[in-house]
DNA sequence: GTCAGTGCAAAAACTTTGCATTTCG
DNA sequence: CGAAATGCAAAGTTTTTGCACTGAC
């Protein structure tokens, strides 16, 4: 779990390192994902920006470009939760996996150290450098059985 | 691991149960996914059909509809990542999880018994009755590092 | 001042839908 | 025959790109 300030600092550092430019738009996109309750699509990020600041004239293309950039530098991650398309989340959050009830939609977050360890081991064995992972267990919760 | 014939039988059964119709197109799509080495996009399935039978006049829309249908009845599964869009695989394969290279899109399948066991345990602890699960590890493969 | 980044609009890519026609049961 | 599914083309969506302009360094 990283604070907003730390994530923003990290972004500044990366941008500088690459000889690129720091822009408000990238910060806004990152900031929205850090504070989002949920995983957001590009369009949801765009709408969120518009709803936070009616006068913003940010373009959807900039949102897409910012998301691609932020994912490339590993500050955010995209995953897919099913049929909703690509969704993004900030990496500056404590990691967790999901138990999802297919009846009522309830989501329970959990973390299992042993699984995390074994994932690392599997990655190493396959010479993968893991950037993130996602795991969903689908089933029926106690209330719905 | 289920044989092609069993999967086709299963499809016939489901279709009958639902009072729907058995069509060659759905069978072709399912068959292609069963024999595919890789995970395929809708377009790749379409191209594969065309390349197997030049005279086929199947439409891309039918492929999309067949894929949605097969996923709905749980004969195939889709996963989505990176820039390649949604990819499908047959469920008539032994269960496995995925290591996905975010650079080149390569997918490595793996299975870890210990993880499977712990997933069961977590489900039990939360009084969930698991129906399925999916796990993806995202990272950079040895070729792309 | 330079050049990466932006906004806009247009293009490309991807997916779904409407409808006449065909096919399964 | 009647309903479901198909093929095609057209319409929607989503994402990327070209280009002139702006702003960070």
PDB file of C-alpha atoms in Angstrom, chain B residues 27-132:
ATOM      1  CA  UNK B  27     -19.857 -27.477 -33.700  1.00  0.00           C
ATOM      2  CA  UNK B  28     -17.144 -26.114 -35.973  1.00  0.00           C
ATOM      3  CA  UNK B  29     -16.311 -23.296 -33.585  1.00  0.00           C
ATOM      4  CA  UNK B  30     -16.173 -25.637 -30.616  1.00  0.00           C
ATOM      5  CA  UNK B  31     -14.109 -28.129 -32.553  1.00  0.00           C
ATOM      6  CA  UNK B  32     -11.570 -25.514 -33.543  1.00  0.00           C
ATOM      7  CA  UNK B  33     -11.120 -24.389 -29.970  1.00  0.00           C
ATOM      8  CA  UNK B  34     -10.728 -27.970 -28.778  1.00  0.00           C
ATOM      9  CA  UNK B  35      -7.931 -28.546 -31.253  1.00  0.00           C
ATOM     10  CA  UNK B  36      -6.310 -25.145 -31.004  1.00  0.00           C
ATOM     11  CA  UNK B  37      -2.810 -25.002 -29.614  1.00  0.00           C
ATOM     12  CA  UNK B  38      -3.387 -21.495 -28.460  1.00  0.00           C
ATOM     13  CA  UNK B  39      -6.064 -19.236 -27.156  1.00  0.00           C
ATOM     14  CA  UNK B  40      -7.854 -17.686 -30.098  1.00  0.00           C
ATOM     15  CA  UNK B  41      -9.620 -14.410 -30.724  1.00  0.00           C
ATOM     16  CA  UNK B  42     -12.956 -14.362 -32.520  1.00  0.00           C
ATOM     17  CA  UNK B  43     -11.204 -13.277 -35.673  1.00  0.00           C
ATOM     18  CA  UNK B  44      -8.620 -16.030 -35.404  1.00  0.00           C
ATOM     19  CA  UNK B  45     -11.393 -18.601 -35.057  1.00  0.00           C
ATOM     20  CA  UNK B  46     -13.048 -17.120 -38.128  1.00  0.00           C
ATOM     21  CA  UNK B  47      -9.822 -17.255 -40.136  1.00  0.00           C
ATOM     22  CA  UNK B  48      -9.175 -20.795 -39.015  1.00  0.00           C
ATOM     23  CA  UNK B  49     -12.584 -21.862 -40.267  1.00  0.00           C
ATOM     24  CA  UNK B  50     -11.934 -20.178 -43.588  1.00  0.00           C
ATOM     25  CA  UNK B  51      -8.531 -21.765 -43.940  1.00  0.00           C
ATOM     26  CA  UNK B  52      -9.873 -25.212 -43.136  1.00  0.00           C
ATOM     27  CA  UNK B  53     -12.627 -24.869 -45.659  1.00  0.00           C
ATOM     28  CA  UNK B  54     -12.256 -22.302 -48.361  1.00  0.00           C
ATOM     29  CA  UNK B  55     -15.831 -22.708 -49.437  1.00  0.00           C
ATOM     30  CA  UNK B  56     -17.240 -21.990 -46.017  1.00  0.00           C
ATOM     31  CA  UNK B  57     -19.418 -18.944 -46.086  1.00  0.00           C
ATOM     32  CA  UNK B  58     -19.749 -18.607 -42.341  1.00  0.00           C
ATOM     33  CA  UNK B  59     -20.081 -15.018 -41.207  1.00  0.00           C
ATOM     34  CA  UNK B  60     -17.988 -13.346 -38.546  1.00  0.00           C
ATOM     35  CA  UNK B  61     -21.216 -12.504 -36.730  1.00  0.00           C
ATOM     36  CA  UNK B  62     -22.011 -16.193 -36.431  1.00  0.00           C
ATOM     37  CA  UNK B  63     -18.601 -16.803 -34.929  1.00  0.00           C
ATOM     38  CA  UNK B  64     -19.225 -14.107 -32.351  1.00  0.00           C
ATOM     39  CA  UNK B  65     -22.653 -15.520 -31.614  1.00  0.00           C
ATOM     40  CA  UNK B  66     -21.335 -19.065 -31.341  1.00  0.00           C
ATOM     41  CA  UNK B  67     -18.552 -17.966 -29.005  1.00  0.00           C
ATOM     42  CA  UNK B  68     -20.969 -16.123 -26.748  1.00  0.00           C
ATOM     43  CA  UNK B  69     -23.267 -19.093 -26.704  1.00  0.00           C
ATOM     44  CA  UNK B  70     -20.527 -21.603 -25.964  1.00  0.00           C
ATOM     45  CA  UNK B  71     -19.179 -19.443 -23.195  1.00  0.00           C
ATOM     46  CA  UNK B  72     -22.615 -19.048 -21.697  1.00  0.00           C
ATOM     47  CA  UNK B  73     -23.109 -22.798 -21.513  1.00  0.00           C
ATOM     48  CA  UNK B  74     -19.615 -23.187 -20.111  1.00  0.00           C
ATOM     49  CA  UNK B  75     -18.030 -25.197 -22.902  1.00  0.00           C
ATOM     50  CA  UNK B  76     -15.424 -22.527 -23.524  1.00  0.00           C
ATOM     51  CA  UNK B  77     -13.868 -19.741 -21.482  1.00  0.00           C
ATOM     52  CA  UNK B  78     -12.601 -16.339 -22.438  1.00  0.00           C
ATOM     53  CA  UNK B  79      -9.676 -14.486 -21.050  1.00  0.00           C
ATOM     54  CA  UNK B  80      -8.698 -11.021 -21.957  1.00  0.00           C
ATOM     55  CA  UNK B  81      -5.467  -9.165 -21.689  1.00  0.00           C
ATOM     56  CA  UNK B  82      -3.175  -6.638 -23.267  1.00  0.00           C
ATOM     57  CA  UNK B  83      -3.976  -5.309 -26.675  1.00  0.00           C
ATOM     58  CA  UNK B  84      -5.073  -8.504 -28.371  1.00  0.00           C
ATOM     59  CA  UNK B  85      -8.607  -8.425 -27.116  1.00  0.00           C
ATOM     60  CA  UNK B  86     -10.658 -11.327 -25.887  1.00  0.00           C
ATOM     61  CA  UNK B  87      -9.315 -14.820 -26.390  1.00  0.00           C
ATOM     62  CA  UNK B  88     -11.140 -18.095 -26.086  1.00  0.00           C
ATOM     63  CA  UNK B  89     -10.183 -21.608 -25.108  1.00  0.00           C
ATOM     64  CA  UNK B  90     -12.091 -24.840 -24.821  1.00  0.00           C
ATOM     65  CA  UNK B  91     -12.985 -26.130 -21.392  1.00  0.00           C
ATOM     66  CA  UNK B  92     -12.509 -29.660 -22.672  1.00  0.00           C
ATOM     67  CA  UNK B  93      -8.947 -29.474 -21.512  1.00  0.00           C
ATOM     68  CA  UNK B  94      -7.394 -30.291 -18.214  1.00  0.00           C
ATOM     69  CA  UNK B  95      -7.713 -27.370 -15.872  1.00  0.00           C
ATOM     70  CA  UNK B  96      -4.857 -24.957 -15.792  1.00  0.00           C
ATOM     71  CA  UNK B  97      -3.983 -21.397 -14.996  1.00  0.00           C
ATOM     72  CA  UNK B  98      -2.164 -18.857 -17.116  1.00  0.00           C
ATOM     73  CA  UNK B  99       1.129 -17.056 -17.215  1.00  0.00           C
ATOM     74  CA  UNK B 100       0.707 -14.201 -19.677  1.00  0.00           C
ATOM     75  CA  UNK B 101       3.495 -12.150 -21.199  1.00  0.00           C
ATOM     76  CA  UNK B 102       2.339  -8.559 -21.405  1.00  0.00           C
ATOM     77  CA  UNK B 103       4.948  -7.793 -24.062  1.00  0.00           C
ATOM     78  CA  UNK B 104       4.357 -10.426 -26.714  1.00  0.00           C
ATOM     79  CA  UNK B 105       1.083 -11.965 -25.584  1.00  0.00           C
ATOM     80  CA  UNK B 106       2.507 -15.435 -25.136  1.00  0.00           C
ATOM     81  CA  UNK B 107       0.460 -17.595 -22.811  1.00  0.00           C
ATOM     82  CA  UNK B 108       1.965 -20.417 -20.773  1.00  0.00           C
ATOM     83  CA  UNK B 109      -0.376 -22.787 -19.025  1.00  0.00           C
ATOM     84  CA  UNK B 110       0.425 -24.312 -15.684  1.00  0.00           C
ATOM     85  CA  UNK B 111      -1.133 -26.180 -12.829  1.00  0.00           C
ATOM     86  CA  UNK B 112      -0.131 -26.197  -9.218  1.00  0.00           C
ATOM     87  CA  UNK B 113      -1.825 -28.671  -6.926  1.00  0.00           C
ATOM     88  CA  UNK B 114      -0.985 -26.795  -3.804  1.00  0.00           C
ATOM     89  CA  UNK B 115      -2.656 -23.647  -5.121  1.00  0.00           C
ATOM     90  CA  UNK B 116      -5.713 -25.642  -6.142  1.00  0.00           C
ATOM     91  CA  UNK B 117      -5.936 -27.103  -2.650  1.00  0.00           C
ATOM     92  CA  UNK B 118      -5.588 -23.756  -0.974  1.00  0.00           C
ATOM     93  CA  UNK B 119      -8.281 -22.292  -3.162  1.00  0.00           C
ATOM     94  CA  UNK B 120     -10.618 -25.017  -1.946  1.00  0.00           C
ATOM     95  CA  UNK B 121      -9.680 -24.269   1.630  1.00  0.00           C
ATOM     96  CA  UNK B 122     -10.309 -20.538   1.230  1.00  0.00           C
ATOM     97  CA  UNK B 123     -13.669 -21.237  -0.337  1.00  0.00           C
ATOM     98  CA  UNK B 124     -14.629 -23.523   2.512  1.00  0.00           C
ATOM     99  CA  UNK B 125     -13.539 -20.983   5.102  1.00  0.00           C
ATOM    100  CA  UNK B 126     -15.791 -18.399   3.479  1.00  0.00           C
ATOM    101  CA  UNK B 127     -18.618 -20.898   3.046  1.00  0.00           C
ATOM    102  CA  UNK B 128     -18.456 -20.551  -0.721  1.00  0.00           C
ATOM    103  CA  UNK B 129     -19.362 -23.347  -3.040  1.00  0.00           C
ATOM    104  CA  UNK B 130     -16.849 -22.913  -5.852  1.00  0.00           C
ATOM    105  CA  UNK B 131     -18.008 -23.468  -9.403  1.00  0.00           C
ATOM    106  CA  UNK B 132     -14.932 -22.285 -11.230  1.00  0.00           C
TER     107      UNK B 132
END
